[in-house]
PDB file of C-alpha atoms in Angstrom:
ATOM      1  CA  MET A  38       6.699   5.444 -23.550  1.00  0.00           C
ATOM      2  CA  ASN A  39       9.372   3.219 -23.769  1.00  0.00           C
ATOM      3  CA  ASN A  40       9.643   1.048 -20.150  1.00  0.00           C
ATOM      4  CA  GLN A  41      13.829   0.145 -20.757  1.00  0.00           C
ATOM      5  CA  ASN A  42      14.800   3.667 -19.985  1.00  0.00           C
ATOM      6  CA  VAL A  43      13.230   4.053 -16.649  1.00  0.00           C
ATOM      7  CA  ARG A  44      15.952   4.125 -14.719  1.00  0.00           C
ATOM      8  CA  ILE A  45      15.797   2.567 -11.251  1.00  0.00           C
ATOM      9  CA  HIS A  46      17.488   4.149  -8.080  1.00  0.00           C
ATOM     10  CA  GLY A  47      18.944   2.092  -5.586  1.00  0.00           C
ATOM     11  CA  GLU A  48      17.549   0.946  -2.101  1.00  0.00           C
ATOM     12  CA  GLU A  49      18.386   4.226   0.448  1.00  0.00           C
ATOM     13  CA  LEU A  50      17.571   3.889   4.087  1.00  0.00           C
ATOM     14  CA  ALA A  51      15.767   7.640   5.591  1.00  0.00           C
ATOM     15  CA  GLN A  52      16.506   8.211   9.270  1.00  0.00           C
ATOM     16  CA  ASN A  53      15.418   9.708  12.381  1.00  0.00           C
ATOM     17  CA  VAL A  54      11.945  10.172  10.089  1.00  0.00           C
ATOM     18  CA  GLY A  55       9.169  11.999  11.185  1.00  0.00           C
ATOM     19  CA  PRO A  56       8.142  12.277  14.817  1.00  0.00           C
ATOM     20  CA  ALA A  57       8.986   9.051  15.865  1.00  0.00           C
ATOM     21  CA  ARG A  58      11.545   9.408  14.718  1.00  0.00           C
ATOM     22  CA  ILE A  59      11.593   5.815  12.880  1.00  0.00           C
ATOM     23  CA  SER A  60      14.356   4.878   9.864  1.00  0.00           C
ATOM     24  CA  MET A  61      12.251   4.089   6.454  1.00  0.00           C
ATOM     25  CA  ALA A  62      13.949   2.458   3.594  1.00  0.00           C
ATOM     26  CA  TYR A  63      12.953   3.913   0.485  1.00  0.00           C
ATOM     27  CA  GLN A  64      13.412   2.943  -3.340  1.00  0.00           C
ATOM     28  CA  ARG A  65      12.834   5.588  -6.437  1.00  0.00           C
ATOM     29  CA  PHE A  66      11.973   4.604  -9.982  1.00  0.00           C
ATOM     30  CA  GLY A  67      13.090   6.902 -12.829  1.00  0.00           C
ATOM     31  CA  ASP A  68      12.877  11.295 -13.409  1.00  0.00           C
ATOM     32  CA  PRO A  69      13.299  12.804 -10.032  1.00  0.00           C
ATOM     33  CA  ALA A  70      12.452  15.529 -12.644  1.00  0.00           C
ATOM     34  CA  MET A  71       9.054  14.532 -12.174  1.00  0.00           C
ATOM     35  CA  PRO A  72       5.910  14.380 -10.658  1.00  0.00           C
ATOM     36  CA  PRO A  73       6.823  12.714  -7.018  1.00  0.00           C
ATOM     37  CA  VAL A  74       4.265   9.553  -6.472  1.00  0.00           C
ATOM     38  CA  PHE A  75       5.030   7.626  -3.221  1.00  0.00           C
ATOM     39  CA  LEU A  76       3.332   3.939  -3.342  1.00  0.00           C
ATOM     40  CA  ILE A  77       2.375   2.626  -0.176  1.00  0.00           C
ATOM     41  CA  MET A  78       1.493  -0.758   0.252  1.00  0.00           C
ATOM     42  CA  GLY A  79      -0.684  -3.069   2.791  1.00  0.00           C
ATOM     43  CA  ALA A  80      -0.526  -4.643   6.230  1.00  0.00           C
ATOM     44  CA  GLY A  81       2.048  -7.424   6.015  1.00  0.00           C
ATOM     45  CA  ALA A  82       3.519  -6.287   2.982  1.00  0.00           C
ATOM     46  CA  GLN A  83       7.120  -4.379   1.585  1.00  0.00           C
ATOM     47  CA  MET A  84       7.532  -2.201  -0.891  1.00  0.00           C
ATOM     48  CA  VAL A  85       8.666  -5.199  -2.847  1.00  0.00           C
ATOM     49  CA  ASN A  86       5.475  -5.732  -2.549  1.00  0.00           C
ATOM     50  CA  TRP A  87       5.078  -3.243  -5.547  1.00  0.00           C
ATOM     51  CA  PRO A  88       6.010  -4.921  -8.630  1.00  0.00           C
ATOM     52  CA  ASP A  89       8.861  -3.196 -10.203  1.00  0.00           C
ATOM     53  CA  GLY A  90       7.244  -4.029 -13.849  1.00  0.00           C
ATOM     54  CA  PHE A  91       4.747  -1.818 -12.015  1.00  0.00           C
ATOM     55  CA  CYS A  92       6.901   0.856 -10.721  1.00  0.00           C
ATOM     56  CA  ILE A  93       8.648   0.601 -14.142  1.00  0.00           C
ATOM     57  CA  GLU A  94       5.217   1.255 -15.809  1.00  0.00           C
ATOM     58  CA  LEU A  95       4.398   4.604 -13.426  1.00  0.00           C
ATOM     59  CA  ALA A  96       7.547   6.205 -14.310  1.00  0.00           C
ATOM     60  CA  SER A  97       7.547   5.179 -18.232  1.00  0.00           C
ATOM     61  CA  ARG A  98       4.696   7.661 -18.617  1.00  0.00           C
ATOM     62  CA  GLY A  99       6.027  10.811 -16.698  1.00  0.00           C
ATOM     63  CA  LEU A 100       5.974  10.063 -13.429  1.00  0.00           C
ATOM     64  CA  HIS A 101       8.661   9.760 -10.617  1.00  0.00           C
ATOM     65  CA  PRO A 102       7.319   6.303  -8.153  1.00  0.00           C
ATOM     66  CA  ILE A 103       8.678   6.183  -4.789  1.00  0.00           C
ATOM     67  CA  ARG A 104       8.649   2.727  -3.154  1.00  0.00           C
ATOM     68  CA  PHE A 105       9.061   2.001   0.502  1.00  0.00           C
ATOM     69  CA  ASP A 106       8.360   0.157   3.788  1.00  0.00           C
ATOM     70  CA  ASN A 107       6.015   1.457   6.521  1.00  0.00           C
ATOM     71  CA  ARG A 108       7.334   0.758   9.900  1.00  0.00           C
ATOM     72  CA  ASP A 109       6.953  -2.902  11.258  1.00  0.00           C
ATOM     73  CA  ALA A 110       7.683  -4.591   7.415  1.00  0.00           C
ATOM     74  CA  GLY A 111      10.622  -5.134   6.120  1.00  0.00           C
ATOM     75  CA  ARG A 112      14.175  -2.663   6.032  1.00  0.00           C
ATOM     76  CA  SER A 113      11.942   0.152   8.271  1.00  0.00           C
ATOM     77  CA  THR A 114      12.096   0.096  12.456  1.00  0.00           C
ATOM     78  CA  HIS A 115      10.053  -2.367  13.562  1.00  0.00           C
ATOM     79  CA  PHE A 116       8.273  -1.454  16.760  1.00  0.00           C
ATOM     80  CA  SER A 117       9.314  -4.849  18.304  1.00  0.00           C
ATOM     81  CA  ASP A 118       9.252  -3.969  22.252  1.00  0.00           C
ATOM     82  CA  ALA A 119       5.745  -2.956  21.655  1.00  0.00           C
ATOM     83  CA  PRO A 120       2.914  -4.903  23.414  1.00  0.00           C
ATOM     84  CA  VAL A 121       1.883  -8.091  21.487  1.00  0.00           C
ATOM     85  CA  PRO A 122      -2.115  -6.884  20.379  1.00  0.00           C
ATOM     86  CA  ASP A 123      -4.830  -8.803  22.246  1.00  0.00           C
ATOM     87  CA  PHE A 124      -7.287  -8.594  19.508  1.00  0.00           C
ATOM     88  CA  PRO A 125     -10.261  -9.785  21.145  1.00  0.00           C
ATOM     89  CA  ALA A 126      -9.671  -7.011  24.146  1.00  0.00           C
ATOM     90  CA  ILE A 127      -9.622  -4.945  20.526  1.00  0.00           C
ATOM     91  CA  GLN A 128     -12.181  -5.602  18.757  1.00  0.00           C
ATOM     92  CA  SER A 129     -14.449  -5.310  21.801  1.00  0.00           C
ATOM     93  CA  GLY A 130     -12.509  -2.382  21.985  1.00  0.00           C
ATOM     94  CA  ASP A 131     -10.048  -2.352  24.569  1.00  0.00           C
ATOM     95  CA  LEU A 132      -7.240  -0.585  23.055  1.00  0.00           C
ATOM     96  CA  SER A 133      -4.958  -0.432  25.253  1.00  0.00           C
ATOM     97  CA  THR A 134      -2.599  -3.163  23.185  1.00  0.00           C
ATOM     98  CA  ALA A 135      -3.084  -1.445  19.872  1.00  0.00           C
ATOM     99  CA  PRO A 136       0.777  -0.039  19.366  1.00  0.00           C
ATOM    100  CA  TYR A 137       0.348   3.112  16.906  1.00  0.00           C
ATOM    101  CA  SER A 138      -3.101   3.458  14.828  1.00  0.00           C
ATOM    102  CA  LEU A 139      -3.353   4.893  11.401  1.00  0.00           C
ATOM    103  CA  SER A 140      -2.471   8.325  11.717  1.00  0.00           C
ATOM    104  CA  ASP A 141       1.135   7.764  13.128  1.00  0.00           C
ATOM    105  CA  MET A 142       1.867   6.166  10.373  1.00  0.00           C
ATOM    106  CA  SER A 143       0.265   8.862   8.692  1.00  0.00           C
ATOM    107  CA  ALA A 144       3.250  10.764   9.890  1.00  0.00           C
ATOM    108  CA  ASP A 145       5.538   8.663   9.014  1.00  0.00           C
ATOM    109  CA  THR A 146       5.330   9.022   5.588  1.00  0.00           C
ATOM    110  CA  VAL A 147       5.264  12.622   5.948  1.00  0.00           C
ATOM    111  CA  GLY A 148       8.303  12.825   7.700  1.00  0.00           C
ATOM    112  CA  LEU A 149       9.262  10.819   4.559  1.00  0.00           C
ATOM    113  CA  MET A 150       8.257  13.756   2.612  1.00  0.00           C
ATOM    114  CA  ASP A 151       9.721  16.180   4.716  1.00  0.00           C
ATOM    115  CA  ALA A 152      13.379  13.761   4.900  1.00  0.00           C
ATOM    116  CA  LEU A 153      13.183  13.520   1.027  1.00  0.00           C
ATOM    117  CA  GLY A 154      11.899  17.395   0.807  1.00  0.00           C
ATOM    118  CA  TYR A 155       9.225  17.259  -1.303  1.00  0.00           C
ATOM    119  CA  ASP A 156       6.173  19.907   0.106  1.00  0.00           C
ATOM    120  CA  SER A 157       3.967  17.588  -1.105  1.00  0.00           C
ATOM    121  CA  VAL A 158       3.457  14.608  -3.317  1.00  0.00           C
ATOM    122  CA  HIS A 159       0.841  11.764  -5.134  1.00  0.00           C
ATOM    123  CA  LEU A 160      -0.478   9.892  -2.844  1.00  0.00           C
ATOM    124  CA  VAL A 161      -1.360   5.614  -3.804  1.00  0.00           C
ATOM    125  CA  GLY A 162      -2.005   3.568  -1.005  1.00  0.00           C
ATOM    126  CA  ALA A 163      -3.214  -0.218  -1.684  1.00  0.00           C
ATOM    127  CA  SER A 164      -5.454  -1.728   0.917  1.00  0.00           C
ATOM    128  CA  MET A 165      -3.493  -0.789   4.267  1.00  0.00           C
ATOM    129  CA  GLY A 166      -1.615   1.722   2.326  1.00  0.00           C
ATOM    130  CA  GLY A 167      -4.913   3.251   0.982  1.00  0.00           C
ATOM    131  CA  MET A 168      -5.801   3.814   4.015  1.00  0.00           C
ATOM    132  CA  ILE A 169      -3.231   5.579   4.648  1.00  0.00           C
ATOM    133  CA  ALA A 170      -3.391   7.401   2.278  1.00  0.00           C
ATOM    134  CA  GLN A 171      -6.728   8.803   3.287  1.00  0.00           C
ATOM    135  CA  THR A 172      -5.285   9.455   6.508  1.00  0.00           C
ATOM    136  CA  ILE A 173      -2.640  11.724   5.386  1.00  0.00           C
ATOM    137  CA  ALA A 174      -5.299  13.337   2.411  1.00  0.00           C
ATOM    138  CA  ILE A 175      -7.679  13.852   5.407  1.00  0.00           C
ATOM    139  CA  GLU A 176      -5.412  14.781   8.516  1.00  0.00           C
ATOM    140  CA  TYR A 177      -2.238  16.691   6.492  1.00  0.00           C
ATOM    141  CA  PRO A 178      -4.467  18.487   3.617  1.00  0.00           C
ATOM    142  CA  HIS A 179      -1.404  20.750   1.511  1.00  0.00           C
ATOM    143  CA  ARG A 180       0.610  18.077   1.825  1.00  0.00           C
ATOM    144  CA  VAL A 181      -1.289  15.794  -0.942  1.00  0.00           C
ATOM    145  CA  ARG A 182      -1.396  16.144  -4.623  1.00  0.00           C
ATOM    146  CA  SER A 183      -4.293  13.521  -5.583  1.00  0.00           C
ATOM    147  CA  LEU A 184      -5.133  10.151  -3.852  1.00  0.00           C
ATOM    148  CA  THR A 185      -4.990   7.052  -4.902  1.00  0.00           C
ATOM    149  CA  SER A 186      -7.059   4.713  -3.472  1.00  0.00           C
ATOM    150  CA  MET A 187      -6.842   1.183  -4.312  1.00  0.00           C
ATOM    151  CA  MET A 188      -8.768  -2.440  -3.485  1.00  0.00           C
ATOM    152  CA  SER A 189      -9.195  -0.385   0.350  1.00  0.00           C
ATOM    153  CA  THR A 190     -12.134   1.134   2.759  1.00  0.00           C
ATOM    154  CA  THR A 191     -13.335   3.065   4.993  1.00  0.00           C
ATOM    155  CA  GLY A 192     -12.881   1.646   7.942  1.00  0.00           C
ATOM    156  CA  ASP A 193     -16.682   0.884   8.431  1.00  0.00           C
ATOM    157  CA  PRO A 194     -17.329  -2.606   9.428  1.00  0.00           C
ATOM    158  CA  SER A 195     -20.622  -2.663   6.994  1.00  0.00           C
ATOM    159  CA  VAL A 196     -18.414  -1.806   3.908  1.00  0.00           C
ATOM    160  CA  GLY A 197     -14.698  -3.979   2.791  1.00  0.00           C
ATOM    161  CA  GLN A 198     -15.308  -6.873   4.897  1.00  0.00           C
ATOM    162  CA  ALA A 199     -13.391 -10.511   4.106  1.00  0.00           C
ATOM    163  CA  ASP A 200     -14.293 -13.471   3.008  1.00  0.00           C
ATOM    164  CA  PHE A 201     -13.807 -15.267   5.987  1.00  0.00           C
ATOM    165  CA  SER A 202     -14.072 -18.435   4.964  1.00  0.00           C
ATOM    166  CA  VAL A 203     -11.205 -18.198   2.937  1.00  0.00           C
ATOM    167  CA  LEU A 204      -9.301 -16.951   5.800  1.00  0.00           C
ATOM    168  CA  ALA A 205      -9.342 -19.333   7.355  1.00  0.00           C
ATOM    169  CA  GLY A 206      -8.477 -21.992   4.908  1.00  0.00           C
ATOM    170  CA  LEU A 207      -4.711 -20.241   4.720  1.00  0.00           C
ATOM    171  CA  GLY A 208      -4.136 -20.782   7.843  1.00  0.00           C
ATOM    172  CA  ALA A 209      -1.435 -17.823   9.786  1.00  0.00           C
ATOM    173  CA  PRO A 210       2.271 -17.316   7.467  1.00  0.00           C
ATOM    174  CA  PRO A 211       4.883 -19.670   9.462  1.00  0.00           C
ATOM    175  CA  HIS A 212       8.291 -17.643  10.416  1.00  0.00           C
ATOM    176  CA  ASP A 213       9.925 -20.520  10.315  1.00  0.00           C
ATOM    177  CA  ASP A 214      11.267 -21.750   7.141  1.00  0.00           C
ATOM    178  CA  ARG A 215      11.455 -20.051   4.150  1.00  0.00           C
ATOM    179  CA  GLU A 216      10.222 -21.981   1.612  1.00  0.00           C
ATOM    180  CA  ALA A 217       7.722 -22.782   3.096  1.00  0.00           C
ATOM    181  CA  TYR A 218       6.687 -19.592   3.542  1.00  0.00           C
ATOM    182  CA  MET A 219       7.499 -18.924  -0.209  1.00  0.00           C
ATOM    183  CA  ASP A 220       4.454 -21.823  -0.431  1.00  0.00           C
ATOM    184  CA  TRP A 221       1.978 -20.201   1.472  1.00  0.00           C
ATOM    185  CA  GLN A 222       2.333 -17.202  -0.291  1.00  0.00           C
ATOM    186  CA  ILE A 223       1.686 -18.278  -3.663  1.00  0.00           C
ATOM    187  CA  ARG A 224      -1.669 -20.352  -2.036  1.00  0.00           C
ATOM    188  CA  SER A 225      -2.280 -17.286  -0.340  1.00  0.00           C
ATOM    189  CA  ARG A 226      -2.302 -15.084  -3.877  1.00  0.00           C
ATOM    190  CA  LYS A 227      -3.963 -17.748  -5.522  1.00  0.00           C
ATOM    191  CA  ALA A 228      -6.676 -17.685  -2.843  1.00  0.00           C
ATOM    192  CA  LEU A 229      -6.883 -14.290  -2.795  1.00  0.00           C
ATOM    193  CA  GLY A 230      -5.480 -12.938  -5.927  1.00  0.00           C
ATOM    194  CA  SER A 231      -7.695 -12.435  -9.430  1.00  0.00           C
ATOM    195  CA  PRO A 232     -10.078 -15.353 -11.170  1.00  0.00           C
ATOM    196  CA  ARG A 233      -9.682 -13.873 -14.386  1.00  0.00           C
ATOM    197  CA  TYR A 234      -6.456 -13.171 -14.607  1.00  0.00           C
ATOM    198  CA  PRO A 235      -3.870 -16.998 -13.891  1.00  0.00           C
ATOM    199  CA  LEU A 236      -0.776 -16.498 -10.774  1.00  0.00           C
ATOM    200  CA  ASP A 237       2.896 -16.325 -12.212  1.00  0.00           C
ATOM    201  CA  GLU A 238       3.924 -18.647  -9.415  1.00  0.00           C
ATOM    202  CA  LYS A 239       7.752 -17.602 -10.105  1.00  0.00           C
ATOM    203  CA  ASP A 240       7.837 -13.996  -9.484  1.00  0.00           C
ATOM    204  CA  THR A 241       5.249 -15.171  -6.797  1.00  0.00           C
ATOM    205  CA  ALA A 242       7.941 -17.302  -5.024  1.00  0.00           C
ATOM    206  CA  GLU A 243      10.605 -15.074  -6.099  1.00  0.00           C
ATOM    207  CA  THR A 244       8.858 -11.985  -4.137  1.00  0.00           C
ATOM    208  CA  ALA A 245       8.458 -14.042  -1.487  1.00  0.00           C
ATOM    209  CA  GLY A 246      12.063 -14.807  -1.143  1.00  0.00           C
ATOM    210  CA  LEU A 247      13.300 -11.083  -1.378  1.00  0.00           C
ATOM    211  CA  ALA A 248      10.769  -9.924   1.564  1.00  0.00           C
ATOM    212  CA  TRP A 249      11.612 -12.995   3.915  1.00  0.00           C
ATOM    213  CA  ASP A 250      15.206 -12.442   3.433  1.00  0.00           C
ATOM    214  CA  ARG A 251      14.667  -8.539   4.041  1.00  0.00           C
ATOM    215  CA  ASP A 252      12.314  -9.437   7.124  1.00  0.00           C
ATOM    216  CA  HIS A 253       9.930 -11.956   8.177  1.00  0.00           C
ATOM    217  CA  ASP A 254       8.880 -10.723  11.914  1.00  0.00           C
ATOM    218  CA  PRO A 255       5.886 -12.360  12.829  1.00  0.00           C
ATOM    219  CA  LEU A 256       4.205 -10.016  15.206  1.00  0.00           C
ATOM    220  CA  SER A 257       4.401  -7.227  12.338  1.00  0.00           C
ATOM    221  CA  MET A 258       1.130  -7.642  10.353  1.00  0.00           C
ATOM    222  CA  VAL A 259      -0.259  -8.153  13.454  1.00  0.00           C
ATOM    223  CA  ARG A 260       0.094  -4.699  14.990  1.00  0.00           C
ATOM    224  CA  GLN A 261      -0.224  -3.306  11.484  1.00  0.00           C
ATOM    225  CA  ALA A 262      -4.020  -5.137  11.497  1.00  0.00           C
ATOM    226  CA  ALA A 263      -4.744  -3.924  15.375  1.00  0.00           C
ATOM    227  CA  ALA A 264      -3.732  -0.367  13.876  1.00  0.00           C
ATOM    228  CA  VAL A 265      -6.858  -0.584  11.378  1.00  0.00           C
ATOM    229  CA  ILE A 266      -8.940  -1.404  14.459  1.00  0.00           C
ATOM    230  CA  LYS A 267      -7.738   1.620  16.131  1.00  0.00           C
ATOM    231  CA  SER A 268      -8.613   3.895  13.658  1.00  0.00           C
ATOM    232  CA  GLY A 269     -11.665   3.462  13.651  1.00  0.00           C
ATOM    233  CA  ASP A 270     -14.677   4.481  10.904  1.00  0.00           C
ATOM    234  CA  ARG A 271     -13.245   7.437   8.571  1.00  0.00           C
ATOM    235  CA  THR A 272     -16.049   7.925   6.888  1.00  0.00           C
ATOM    236  CA  GLU A 273     -17.110  11.585   7.958  1.00  0.00           C
ATOM    237  CA  LYS A 274     -13.843  12.794   7.082  1.00  0.00           C
ATOM    238  CA  LEU A 275     -13.969  11.087   4.215  1.00  0.00           C
ATOM    239  CA  ARG A 276     -16.202  13.994   3.002  1.00  0.00           C
ATOM    240  CA  SER A 277     -13.872  16.549   3.764  1.00  0.00           C
ATOM    241  CA  ILE A 278     -10.915  15.997   1.558  1.00  0.00           C
ATOM    242  CA  GLN A 279     -10.459  17.975  -1.050  1.00  0.00           C
ATOM    243  CA  ALA A 280      -7.221  15.990  -3.323  1.00  0.00           C
ATOM    244  CA  PRO A 281      -8.047  14.965  -7.063  1.00  0.00           C
ATOM    245  CA  THR A 282      -9.259  11.664  -6.323  1.00  0.00           C
ATOM    246  CA  LEU A 283      -9.348   7.879  -8.056  1.00  0.00           C
ATOM    247  CA  VAL A 284     -10.651   4.992  -6.440  1.00  0.00           C
ATOM    248  CA  ILE A 285      -9.438   1.137  -8.031  1.00  0.00           C
ATOM    249  CA  HIS A 286     -10.854  -1.814  -6.498  1.00  0.00           C
ATOM    250  CA  GLY A 287     -10.846  -5.564  -8.435  1.00  0.00           C
ATOM    251  CA  GLU A 288     -15.442  -6.836  -8.422  1.00  0.00           C
ATOM    252  CA  SER A 289     -13.820  -9.908  -7.594  1.00  0.00           C
ATOM    253  CA  ASP A 290     -11.468  -9.021  -4.279  1.00  0.00           C
ATOM    254  CA  LYS A 291     -11.677 -11.948  -1.730  1.00  0.00           C
ATOM    255  CA  MET A 292      -9.860 -10.096   0.983  1.00  0.00           C
ATOM    256  CA  VAL A 293     -11.343  -6.264   0.897  1.00  0.00           C
ATOM    257  CA  ASP A 294     -15.204  -6.961  -0.661  1.00  0.00           C
ATOM    258  CA  VAL A 295     -15.804  -4.470  -3.323  1.00  0.00           C
ATOM    259  CA  SER A 296     -17.597  -2.785  -1.396  1.00  0.00           C
ATOM    260  CA  GLY A 297     -15.541  -1.635   0.454  1.00  0.00           C
ATOM    261  CA  GLY A 298     -14.215   0.519  -2.694  1.00  0.00           C
ATOM    262  CA  ARG A 299     -17.543   1.743  -3.616  1.00  0.00           C
ATOM    263  CA  ALA A 300     -17.974   3.286  -0.153  1.00  0.00           C
ATOM    264  CA  THR A 301     -14.665   4.748   0.150  1.00  0.00           C
ATOM    265  CA  ALA A 302     -15.086   6.365  -3.570  1.00  0.00           C
ATOM    266  CA  ALA A 303     -18.977   7.462  -2.478  1.00  0.00           C
ATOM    267  CA  ALA A 304     -17.133   9.709   0.778  1.00  0.00           C
ATOM    268  CA  VAL A 305     -14.932  11.702  -1.196  1.00  0.00           C
ATOM    269  CA  PRO A 306     -16.165  14.649  -3.135  1.00  0.00           C
ATOM    270  CA  GLY A 307     -16.026  13.851  -7.294  1.00  0.00           C
ATOM    271  CA  ALA A 308     -13.942  11.032  -7.000  1.00  0.00           C
ATOM    272  CA  GLU A 309     -14.015   8.204  -9.477  1.00  0.00           C
ATOM    273  CA  LEU A 310     -13.963   4.853  -9.276  1.00  0.00           C
ATOM    274  CA  VAL A 311     -12.563   2.694 -11.503  1.00  0.00           C
ATOM    275  CA  THR A 312     -13.622  -1.052 -10.797  1.00  0.00           C
ATOM    276  CA  PHE A 313     -12.187  -4.193 -12.654  1.00  0.00           C
ATOM    277  CA  GLU A 314     -14.706  -7.592 -13.353  1.00  0.00           C
ATOM    278  CA  GLY A 315     -11.822 -10.213 -12.289  1.00  0.00           C
ATOM    279  CA  MET A 316      -9.386  -8.814 -10.223  1.00  0.00           C
ATOM    280  CA  GLY A 317      -8.749 -10.126  -6.403  1.00  0.00           C
ATOM    281  CA  HIS A 318      -6.894  -8.514  -3.742  1.00  0.00           C
ATOM    282  CA  GLY A 319      -3.924  -7.834  -6.160  1.00  0.00           C
ATOM    283  CA  LEU A 320      -2.204  -6.296  -8.912  1.00  0.00           C
ATOM    284  CA  PRO A 321      -2.077  -8.355 -11.330  1.00  0.00           C
ATOM    285  CA  LYS A 322       0.381  -8.489 -14.308  1.00  0.00           C
ATOM    286  CA  GLN A 323      -2.027  -8.583 -17.051  1.00  0.00           C
ATOM    287  CA  LEU A 324      -3.335  -5.080 -15.495  1.00  0.00           C
ATOM    288  CA  TRP A 325      -0.004  -3.264 -15.203  1.00  0.00           C
ATOM    289  CA  SER A 326      -0.368  -0.721 -18.048  1.00  0.00           C
ATOM    290  CA  GLU A 327      -4.175  -0.281 -17.931  1.00  0.00           C
ATOM    291  CA  ILE A 328      -3.915   0.817 -14.389  1.00  0.00           C
ATOM    292  CA  ALA A 329      -1.042   2.347 -14.651  1.00  0.00           C
ATOM    293  CA  GLY A 330      -2.143   4.686 -17.014  1.00  0.00           C
ATOM    294  CA  ARG A 331      -5.688   5.045 -14.912  1.00  0.00           C
ATOM    295  CA  ILE A 332      -3.021   5.977 -11.883  1.00  0.00           C
ATOM    296  CA  ALA A 333      -1.334   8.133 -14.499  1.00  0.00           C
ATOM    297  CA  ALA A 334      -3.899  10.164 -16.454  1.00  0.00           C
ATOM    298  CA  HIS A 335      -5.085  11.084 -12.702  1.00  0.00           C
ATOM    299  CA  ILE A 336      -2.109  12.472 -11.776  1.00  0.00           C
ATOM    300  CA  HIS A 337      -1.311  14.382 -15.119  1.00  0.00           C
ATOM    301  CA  HIS A 338      -4.737  16.045 -14.103  1.00  0.00           C
ATOM    302  CA  ALA A 339      -4.236  17.059 -10.698  1.00  0.00           C
ATOM    303  CA  GLU A 340      -0.826  18.285 -11.959  1.00  0.00           C
ATOM    304  CA  SER A 341      -2.476  20.434 -15.239  1.00  0.00           C
ATOM    305  CA  THR A 342      -4.605  22.148 -12.383  1.00  0.00           C
ATOM    306  CA  ARG A 343      -2.540  22.671  -9.222  1.00  0.00           C
ATOM    307  CA  GLN A 344      -2.583  26.758  -8.428  1.00  0.00           C
TER     308      GLN A 344
END
């Protein structure tokens, strides 16, 4: 495998995507003739939160990764005219201020498949992105060649819960000061990251600065989080998934407890569960090669058994 020869394509923008007719920013890595892999990021995160180096690791293993901004992230369409979600009301069951659901975000992703000319792709989703990937596999089974759900959960409130004592200490991310936002991201990654693997503060700051420059909509993460709550528990529907499924989770995840990954693997028939000791809610550079290798082996096996 020669990572030096992986082509990094320029960022592009697809227009009139899916039923919502939104714009979606995306970027490809490697050879378009290889199996397509859609990388779906989590709440409040942009496609640049899939590290270049990790995407290159996947591409060097004979895959064609495509990372993109979900709605309300980065350079894709923002739903700024939607009502501000009323979280106490949403959590008590009044969903009237939740502007959209994970099903809507799934339809966006399938719309991007259409825009790029793919009948089906392999899905790799992290955190909320894993929930979107699960939802696509449930609602559009014929569009999914394989599913990899990372650091995610089923929507069952009894599993995958965050350690709110850690979250409470962070406070809300600042949206009026680039340097303060970068500092907050470093603090956040330290608190939620991997205790076994030291954080690369320089890389974290650079990615945070890039994310700030691409977009710093203060309410986008709130709207996405409302979509997660609105979508409820997928456990029973996960039992219908027939796509080959890999579940990856860190055993030290404070944002989505590892019980969420275990429940996902238990619900999806035949799913493989891989957990990493000392890994938190993130992709530590020290594990890129191993995680990419696991995903690539999963995908190539799925490709070899396709009808």
